[in-house]
Coordinates of C-alpha atoms and ligand atoms in Angstrom, one line a residue:
X1 CA -0.1 -0.6 0.0
X2 CA 1.8 3.7 -1.0
X3 CA 1.8 6.4 1.6
X4 CA -1.0 8.8 0.0
X5 CA 0.8 12.0 1.5
X6 CA 4.4 10.9 0.8
X7 CA 5.8 13.8 -2.1
X8 CA 9.5 13.6 -3.9
X9 CA 10.6 17.0 -4.3
X10 CA 13.4 17.4 -7.4
X11 CA 14.7 20.6 -8.2
X12 CA 18.5 21.0 -8.1
X13 CA 18.7 24.7 -5.6
X14 CA 19.0 24.2 -2.3
X15 CA 16.8 26.8 -0.8
X16 CA 13.3 25.1 -3.5
X17 CA 14.1 22.0 -1.9
X18 CA 13.8 23.4 1.7
X19 CA 10.8 26.5 0.7
X20 CA 8.9 22.7 -0.7
X21 CA 9.2 21.6 2.4
X22 CA 8.5 23.9 4.5
X23 CA 5.7 24.2 2.8
X24 CA 4.5 20.5 2.8
X25 CA 4.9 19.5 5.5
X26 CA 3.3 22.0 7.2
X27 CA 0.1 20.5 5.5
X28 CA 0.3 17.2 6.3
X29 CA 2.6 16.0 3.5
X30 CA 5.3 13.6 3.3
X31 CA 8.1 15.6 1.4
X32 CA 11.4 13.9 0.0
X33 CA 14.3 15.9 -1.9
X34 CA 16.3 15.0 -4.6
X35 CA 18.5 17.2 -6.3
X36 CA 19.3 15.4 -9.8
X37 CA 17.4 13.5 -12.0
X38 CA 19.5 10.7 -11.4
X39 CA 19.2 10.8 -7.4
X40 CA 15.4 10.9 -8.3
X41 CA 15.5 8.1 -10.6
X42 CA 17.0 6.3 -7.9
X43 CA 14.7 7.3 -4.8
X44 CA 11.6 6.6 -7.0
X45 CA 12.8 2.9 -8.0
X46 CA 13.1 1.8 -3.9
X47 CA 10.4 3.9 -2.9
X48 CA 6.7 4.7 -3.4
X49 CA 5.5 8.9 -4.1
X50 CA 2.3 8.8 -5.8
X51 CA 3.5 12.3 -6.5
X52 CA 6.8 14.1 -7.6
X53 CA 7.3 17.6 -8.5
X54 CA 10.0 18.2 -11.4
X55 CA 11.8 21.0 -12.0
X56 CA 12.7 21.6 -15.6
X57 CA 16.8 23.0 -15.1
X58 CA 18.5 20.5 -13.7
X59 CA 22.4 19.9 -14.7
X60 CA 23.0 16.6 -16.2
X61 CA 19.5 15.1 -16.8
X62 CA 17.1 17.2 -17.6
X63 CA 13.1 17.5 -16.5
X64 CA 11.9 16.3 -18.6
X65 CA 13.6 13.2 -19.5
X66 CA 12.9 12.2 -15.9
X67 CA 9.3 13.3 -16.3
X68 CA 9.7 10.6 -19.4
X69 CA 11.8 7.6 -17.8
X70 CA 8.5 8.0 -14.7
X71 CA 6.1 7.8 -16.7
X72 CA 7.4 4.3 -18.5
X73 CA 7.2 3.0 -14.8
X74 CA 4.7 0.1 -14.2
X75 CA 2.9 2.7 -12.4
X76 CA 4.3 6.3 -12.9
X77 CA 3.9 9.0 -10.5
X78 CA 1.0 12.0 -11.0
X79 CA 4.2 15.0 -11.8
X80 CA 3.7 18.5 -11.4
X81 CA 6.7 20.0 -13.6
X82 CA 7.5 23.7 -11.3
X83 CA 10.3 25.9 -13.0
X84 CA 10.9 29.2 -13.7
X85 CA 10.6 28.2 -17.3
X86 CA 7.7 30.5 -18.1
X87 CA 6.7 29.0 -21.9
X88 CA 3.0 27.7 -23.3
X89 CA 5.8 25.9 -26.3
X90 CA 7.4 23.6 -23.1
X91 CA 4.4 23.4 -20.9
X92 CA 2.7 21.5 -24.0
X93 CA 5.1 19.4 -24.4
X94 CA 6.0 18.3 -20.9
X95 CA 2.0 18.0 -20.2
X96 CA 1.8 15.6 -23.6
X97 CA 4.5 13.8 -21.6
X98 CA 2.0 13.2 -19.3
X99 CA 2.8 15.9 -16.8
X100 CA -0.5 16.8 -14.8
X101 CA 0.6 20.4 -13.7
X102 CA 3.0 23.4 -14.6
X103 CA 3.2 25.5 -11.8
X104 CA 5.9 28.5 -13.1
X105 CA 8.5 30.3 -10.0
X106 CA 7.6 32.2 -8.2
X107 CA 3.7 30.9 -6.8
X108 CA 2.6 31.1 -3.7
X109 CA 2.5 28.5 -1.2
X110 CA -1.8 28.5 -2.0
X111 CA -1.4 27.8 -5.4
X112 CA 0.9 24.6 -4.6
X113 CA -1.0 23.2 -2.1
X114 CA -3.8 23.4 -5.0
X115 CA -1.9 21.9 -7.8
X116 CA -0.4 18.7 -4.6
X117 CA -3.9 17.8 -3.8
X118 CA -5.6 17.8 -6.9
X119 CA -2.7 15.8 -8.5
X120 CA -3.0 13.8 -5.8
X121 CA -7.0 13.1 -6.3
X122 CA -6.3 11.8 -10.0
X123 CA -3.6 9.6 -8.5
X124 CA -6.1 8.3 -6.0
X125 CA -8.5 8.7 -8.7
X126 CA -6.4 6.1 -11.2
X127 CA -5.1 3.7 -8.1
X128 CA -9.0 3.2 -8.1
X129 CA -9.4 2.6 -11.7
X130 CA -6.6 0.4 -11.9
X131 CA -7.5 -1.6 -9.0
X132 CA -11.2 -1.6 -10.7
X133 CA -10.0 -2.8 -13.4
X134 CA -7.8 -5.9 -12.3
X135 CA -10.8 -7.1 -9.9
X136 CA -13.1 -7.3 -13.4
X137 CA -10.7 -9.0 -15.0
X138 CA -9.8 -11.3 -12.2
X139 CA -13.9 -11.4 -12.3
X140 CA -14.4 -12.2 -15.9
X141 CA -12.4 -14.7 -15.2
X142 CA -13.2 -16.8 -12.7
X143 CA -16.6 -15.5 -14.5
X144 CA -15.6 -17.4 -17.4
X145 CA -14.3 -20.5 -15.0
X146 CA -17.6 -21.2 -14.4
X147 CA -18.6 -20.4 -17.1
X148 CA -16.2 -23.4 -18.8
X149 CA -17.5 -25.7 -16.1
X150 CA -21.8 -24.4 -16.9
X151 CA -21.2 -25.9 -20.0
X152 CA -19.2 -28.8 -18.8
X153 CA -21.5 -30.5 -16.9
X154 CA -24.1 -29.3 -19.0
X155 CA -22.6 -31.3 -21.9
X156 CA -21.8 -34.0 -19.2
X157 CA -25.9 -34.5 -18.1
X158 CA -26.6 -33.3 -21.7
X159 CA -25.1 -37.4 -22.5
X160 CA -26.9 -38.8 -19.0
X161 CA -29.8 -37.4 -20.1
X162 CA -29.0 -38.5 -23.9
X163 CA -28.0 -42.1 -22.4
X164 CA -30.6 -42.0 -20.3
X165 CA -32.6 -41.8 -22.8
X166 CA -31.1 -44.4 -25.2
X167 CA -32.2 -47.2 -22.1
X168 CA -35.2 -45.6 -21.4
X169 CA -36.3 -46.2 -25.1
X170 CA -34.1 -50.1 -25.3
X171 CA -35.8 -50.6 -22.1
X172 CA -39.6 -50.0 -24.1
X173 CA -38.1 -52.5 -26.5
X174 CA -36.3 -54.8 -24.9
X175 CA -39.7 -54.9 -22.5
X176 CA -41.7 -55.3 -26.2
X177 CA -39.6 -57.7 -27.6
X178 CA -39.1 -59.8 -24.0
X179 CA -42.7 -60.3 -23.5
X180 CA -43.7 -61.6 -26.9
X181 CA -40.4 -63.7 -26.6
X182 CA -41.7 -65.6 -23.5
X183 CA -44.3 -67.2 -24.6
X184 CA -43.3 -69.1 -27.7
X185 CA -39.6 -69.7 -26.2
X186 CA -41.9 -70.9 -22.7
X187 CA -43.5 -73.6 -25.3
X188 CA -41.2 -74.7 -27.5
X189 CA -39.1 -75.3 -24.6
X190 CA -41.5 -77.7 -23.1
X191 CA -42.9 -79.6 -26.8
X192 CA -38.5 -79.8 -27.5
X193 CA -38.8 -81.7 -23.7
X194 CA -41.8 -83.9 -25.0
X195 CA -40.6 -84.1 -28.0
X196 CA -37.2 -86.1 -26.3
X197 CA -39.6 -87.7 -24.1
X198 CA -40.7 -88.8 -27.2
X199 CA -36.9 -90.0 -29.0
X200 CA -36.4 -91.9 -25.9
X201 CA -39.8 -93.9 -26.5
X202 CA -39.5 -94.9 -30.2
X203 CA -36.2 -95.7 -29.8
X204 CA -36.7 -98.3 -27.3
X205 CA -39.2 -99.5 -29.5
X206 CA -36.2 -99.7 -32.0
X207 CA -34.7 -101.2 -29.2
X208 CA -37.8 -103.8 -28.4
X209 CA -38.4 -105.0 -32.7
X210 CA -34.7 -105.9 -32.4
X211 CA -35.8 -108.7 -29.7
X212 CA -38.3 -109.8 -32.4
X213 CA -35.6 -110.0 -35.1
X214 CA -35.4 -113.0 -34.8
X215 CA -38.4 -114.3 -35.2
X216 CA -39.0 -113.7 -38.5
X217 CA -39.2 -115.9 -41.8
X218 CA -34.9 -114.8 -42.4
X219 CA -36.0 -113.3 -46.2
X220 CA -38.5 -111.0 -43.5
X221 CA -35.7 -110.2 -41.1
X222 CA -33.0 -109.2 -43.7
X223 CA -36.3 -107.0 -45.5
X224 CA -37.0 -105.7 -41.7
X225 CA -33.0 -104.5 -41.3
X226 CA -32.3 -103.7 -45.4
X227 CA -34.9 -101.5 -45.0
X228 CA -33.8 -100.2 -41.5
X229 CA -30.0 -99.1 -43.3
X230 CA -32.0 -97.3 -46.5
X231 CA -34.1 -95.6 -43.8
X232 CA -30.9 -94.8 -41.8
X233 CA -33.0 -95.5 -38.4
X234 CA -30.1 -96.0 -36.4
X235 CA -28.4 -92.7 -37.6
X236 CA -31.9 -90.3 -37.2
X237 CA -32.8 -92.2 -33.5
X238 CA -29.2 -90.8 -32.8
X239 CA -29.1 -87.8 -34.5
X240 CA -32.6 -86.1 -33.3
X241 CA -30.9 -87.0 -30.2
X242 CA -28.0 -84.6 -30.9
X243 CA -30.1 -82.1 -32.7
X244 CA -33.0 -82.0 -30.1
X245 CA -30.2 -81.2 -27.3
X246 CA -28.2 -78.7 -29.1
X247 CA -32.8 -76.9 -29.8
X248 CA -33.1 -77.1 -25.7
X249 CA -29.7 -75.4 -24.8
X250 CA -30.4 -72.6 -28.4
X251 CA -34.5 -72.4 -25.6
X252 CA -32.0 -71.8 -23.3
X253 CA -29.5 -69.1 -24.1
X254 CA -32.9 -67.4 -26.2
X255 CA -34.9 -67.8 -22.0
X256 CA -30.7 -65.9 -21.0
X257 CA -31.5 -63.1 -23.8
X258 CA -34.8 -62.8 -22.4
X259 CA -34.3 -62.3 -19.0
X260 CA -32.0 -59.5 -19.6
X261 CA -34.1 -57.8 -21.3
X262 CA -36.6 -57.7 -19.0
X263 CA -34.6 -56.2 -16.8
X264 CA -35.1 -53.1 -18.2
X265 CA -38.6 -53.2 -18.6
X266 CA -40.1 -52.4 -14.5
X267 CA -42.8 -54.5 -15.2
X268 CA -42.2 -56.0 -12.2
X269 CA -42.8 -55.0 -9.8
X270 CA -39.8 -55.6 -6.5
X271 CA -39.7 -53.1 -2.9
X272 CA -36.2 -52.4 -1.7
X273 CA -35.3 -53.1 1.6
X274 CA -32.8 -53.0 4.0
X275 CA -29.7 -55.8 3.1
X276 CA -25.8 -56.2 3.1
X277 CA -23.8 -56.1 0.0
X278 CA -21.8 -58.1 1.0
X279 CA -24.0 -60.8 1.5
X280 CA -25.8 -60.4 -2.2
X281 CA -22.0 -61.0 -3.6
X282 CA -21.9 -64.3 -1.5
X283 CA -25.3 -65.0 -2.8
X284 CA -23.7 -63.8 -6.6
X285 CA -20.6 -66.2 -5.4
X286 CA -22.6 -69.1 -5.1
X287 CA -24.7 -68.7 -7.6
X288 CA -21.2 -68.3 -10.4
X289 CA -19.7 -70.7 -8.5
X290 CA -19.8 -73.1 -11.1
X291 CA -17.6 -71.0 -13.7
X292 CA -15.4 -69.6 -11.9
X293 CA -14.0 -72.4 -9.7
X294 CA -12.4 -74.2 -12.7
X295 CA -10.7 -70.6 -13.3
X296 CA -9.8 -68.4 -10.8
X297 CA -9.0 -68.2 -7.0
X298 CA -11.2 -66.1 -5.5
X299 CA -9.5 -63.9 -2.3
X300 CA -12.2 -62.2 -0.8
X301 CA -11.7 -58.4 1.4
X302 CA -14.9 -58.0 2.7
X303 CA -15.0 -53.8 4.8
X304 CA -17.5 -53.6 7.1
X305 CA -20.5 -52.2 5.8
X306 CA -23.4 -50.6 7.6
X307 CA -27.6 -52.5 5.0
X308 CA -28.3 -50.2 2.9
X309 CA -31.5 -49.9 1.6
X310 CA -32.0 -52.0 -1.6
X311 CA -32.8 -54.4 -4.5
X312 CA -30.2 -57.4 -2.9
X313 CA -31.0 -59.7 -6.3
X314 CA -30.4 -57.1 -8.6
X315 CA -27.7 -55.7 -6.7
X316 CA -27.3 -60.6 -6.4
X317 CA -27.5 -60.1 -10.4
X318 CA -24.6 -57.1 -11.0
X319 CA -22.0 -58.7 -9.2
X320 CA -23.1 -61.8 -10.6
X321 CA -22.4 -60.5 -13.8
X322 CA -18.9 -58.9 -12.7
X323 CA -17.7 -62.2 -11.6
X324 CA -18.5 -64.2 -14.8
X325 CA -16.9 -61.7 -16.9
X326 CA -14.2 -61.9 -14.2
X327 CA -13.6 -66.0 -15.3
X328 CA -14.3 -65.8 -18.3
X329 CA -11.4 -63.1 -19.1
X330 CA -9.4 -65.8 -17.8
X331 CA -7.1 -68.3 -19.8
X332 CA -5.8 -70.9 -17.8
X333 CA -5.9 -70.2 -13.8
X334 CA -6.5 -66.6 -12.9
X335 CA -7.1 -64.4 -9.2
X336 CA -10.2 -62.4 -9.1
X337 CA -9.9 -59.9 -6.3
X338 CA -12.9 -58.9 -4.7
X339 CA -13.2 -55.8 -1.6
X340 CA -15.5 -53.9 0.2
X341 CA -14.8 -50.8 2.3
X342 CA -17.4 -47.5 3.2
X343 CA -16.0 -44.5 2.7
X344 CA -16.9 -40.4 2.0
X345 CA -21.2 -41.7 1.8
X346 CA -20.6 -44.1 -0.1
X347 CA -20.1 -48.2 -0.8
X348 CA -17.2 -49.2 -3.1
X349 CA -17.5 -52.5 -4.3
X350 CA -13.7 -52.9 -6.9
X351 CA -13.9 -56.5 -8.2
X352 CA -10.5 -57.4 -10.1
X353 CA -9.7 -59.9 -12.0
X354 CA -6.1 -61.0 -13.6
X355 CA -7.2 -62.0 -16.9
X356 CA -6.9 -60.4 -20.4
X357 CA -7.7 -56.7 -20.0
X358 CA -9.8 -54.2 -22.4
X359 CA -8.2 -52.8 -25.4
X360 CA -8.7 -47.7 -24.4
X361 CA -10.8 -48.1 -27.2
X362 CA -13.1 -50.3 -26.0
X363 CA -13.3 -48.7 -22.7
X364 CA -16.5 -46.7 -22.8
X365 CA -18.5 -49.5 -25.0
X366 CA -18.4 -52.1 -22.7
X367 CA -21.3 -50.4 -21.2
X368 CA -23.1 -50.1 -24.6
X369 CA -26.5 -53.4 -24.7
X370 CA -24.3 -56.0 -27.5
X371 CA -21.0 -54.7 -26.9
X372 CA -19.1 -58.4 -27.3
X373 CA -15.5 -59.4 -27.9
X374 CA -17.7 -63.1 -27.8
X375 CA -17.3 -66.0 -29.8
X376 CA -21.3 -66.7 -31.2
X377 CA -23.0 -68.4 -28.4
X378 CA -20.9 -67.1 -25.2
X379 CA -21.6 -63.1 -25.6
X380 CA -25.0 -61.4 -25.8
X381 CA -22.7 -57.8 -24.8
X382 CA -26.0 -57.0 -22.5
X383 CA -24.2 -57.9 -18.8
X384 CA -22.5 -54.7 -19.0
X385 CA -25.4 -52.7 -19.5
X386 CA -27.9 -54.5 -16.9
X387 CA -25.2 -53.7 -14.5
X388 CA -24.9 -49.9 -15.3
X389 CA -29.0 -49.4 -15.0
X390 CA -29.4 -51.9 -12.1
X391 CA -26.1 -49.1 -10.7
X392 CA -28.0 -45.7 -11.9
X393 CA -31.5 -47.3 -10.5
X394 CA -29.7 -47.4 -7.2
X395 CA -27.9 -43.4 -7.0
X396 CA -23.9 -45.4 -8.0
X397 CA -21.6 -45.4 -10.3
X398 CA -19.3 -47.7 -11.9
X399 CA -15.5 -47.1 -13.4
X400 CA -13.5 -49.4 -15.1
X401 CA -9.3 -49.4 -15.2
X402 CA -7.9 -51.6 -17.2
X403 CA -4.6 -53.2 -18.6
X404 CA -3.7 -55.4 -21.3
X405 CA -2.6 -58.5 -20.9
X406 CA -2.6 -57.3 -17.1
X407 CA -5.9 -57.4 -15.9
X408 CA -9.9 -55.4 -14.6
X409 CA -11.0 -53.8 -12.1
X410 CA -14.7 -52.8 -12.0
X411 CA -15.3 -50.7 -9.2
X412 CA -19.0 -49.0 -8.3
X413 CA -19.6 -47.3 -5.7
X414 CA -23.0 -46.9 -3.9
X415 CA -24.7 -44.3 -1.6
X416 CA -25.2 -44.9 1.6
X417 CA -28.4 -43.0 1.4
X418 CA -30.4 -42.9 -1.6
X419 CA -34.3 -42.4 -2.3
X420 CA -34.2 -46.5 -4.3
X421 CA -37.6 -46.8 -4.0
X422 CA -38.2 -43.0 -5.9
X423 CA -35.9 -44.5 -8.1
X424 CA -38.3 -47.1 -9.0
X425 CA -41.5 -46.5 -8.9
X426 CA -42.1 -49.9 -10.8
X427 CA -39.1 -51.6 -10.3
X428 CA -38.0 -54.8 -11.6
X429 CA -37.1 -58.9 -9.8
X430 CA -34.7 -60.0 -9.6
X431 CA -33.4 -62.6 -12.6
X432 CA -31.6 -65.2 -12.8
X433 CA -27.8 -65.5 -14.2
X434 CA -26.6 -62.9 -17.4
Ligands
ATP1 N1 -13.4 -58.3 -16.1 C1 -13.6 -58.2 -17.9 N2 -12.0 -58.0 -18.4 C2 -12.0 -58.3 -19.6 N3 -13.0 -58.2 -20.6 C3 -14.2 -57.4 -19.5 C4 -14.1 -57.7 -18.6 N4 -15.7 -57.6 -18.7 C5 -16.3 -57.3 -19.5 N5 -15.4 -56.8 -20.6 C6 -15.5 -56.9 -21.8 O1 -16.8 -56.3 -21.8 C7 -17.5 -56.9 -23.2 C8 -19.3 -56.6 -22.7 O2 -19.1 -56.8 -22.0 P1 -20.7 -57.5 -21.3 O3 -20.6 -58.3 -19.4 O4 -21.8 -56.8 -21.5 O5 -21.0 -58.7 -22.8 P2 -20.7 -60.3 -22.4 O6 -20.0 -60.9 -21.1 O7 -19.9 -60.2 -24.1 O8 -21.7 -61.1 -23.1 P3 -22.9 -61.2 -21.9 O9 -22.4 -60.9 -20.5 O10 -24.3 -60.9 -22.6 O11 -23.4 -63.1 -21.6 C9 -17.2 -58.2 -23.4 O12 -17.4 -58.4 -24.6 C10 -15.9 -58.1 -23.6 O13 -15.2 -58.0 -24.0
MG2 MG1 -21.4 -60.7 -19.4

């Protein structure tokens, strides 16, 4: 903060310096005197002087040269030229160079004090103006930063809305498709089961006929054996069994897909309840155990978690999808590490595997419905989109960190307090393995 009463008097004449000092000190100002231009600039470099009273004709450096340099400084002082040179042209030059006043010697004390007061007032205005300008710049920068942040937030919400809209559309479609496919799949499966049973009876009956062929006249027995060969009866019976088994497996897959699709619809009723996330994980492990036991050692690092209001069956399905994915990513033997912990009002569930990892370009795509890198028949690509949907229903988030050849970690965070019912007026029931 500069001293607003400090005045630098620059004059080579000692008597004039003393006169100035007397007048100014008497009026409450603090004066510092310099006898030459150089000395003035040196003093100015180390101190703040809002005002300089500057003589023009001095040995060495002229007052005009000093004025030029002072006005070139970062925050130039106000300068009043105090001189015996009573020349309007010189005065005009001084004012042009930035002096705020031109006082001709000899002068009255009052005249000097008016000049000084006026110059200091000017200086104060300039300081305030400068401060305002700096603040304004800061404010503009702050506002710009806030606006940029708001823009980014808006873009993120827009992306989220689009994503939700996409999921809602898929949900609507999925609900319709699931409903339409469910019935025919049901009777196809049931009919295939019946046909398999019939096939068993037919093959038993053919076996019985074998026993009777020895009782037939030899030519009839040969005829029967030829017909059996021509019609490839043994092959038909055998192949029909395989065909039926394959069809039943296919129906099983269709059912799995339909179940998966139904997660997107909110038609099935279910109410949220207080449950333990660690228990949900245990349930998921039990159901997925068959898929995991030959591929991975499961390491558990369960934290001490409070119960939360949630849809435990849906969360179990989330964990199951992640566990099955982890097992499928592992070739040979690997490790699946499950960690849970509570931090900052959130529950975290991290499922890490030592599998093949996910290529960086795929890391965004994996959450989209139907994205899969698995062979036909192995993956539908719905697992992670169902996971995302269920986690979002719990007000949570899922992130992935992965390195090709090293492994993948999916981390889910779910708020301890979240009105799960409000999010799901018509909640989906728990689904079978995804
Ligand atoms: N733990 C993981 N390690 C490596 N890749 C993974 C992992 N989890 C998911 N992925 C990748 O993400 C893709 C999508 O996974 P998602 O669970 O949605 O479908 P999917 O497993 O292919 O099929 P589905 O779950 O329907 O049987 C997978 O095909 C795979 O490429
Ligand atoms: Mg999957």
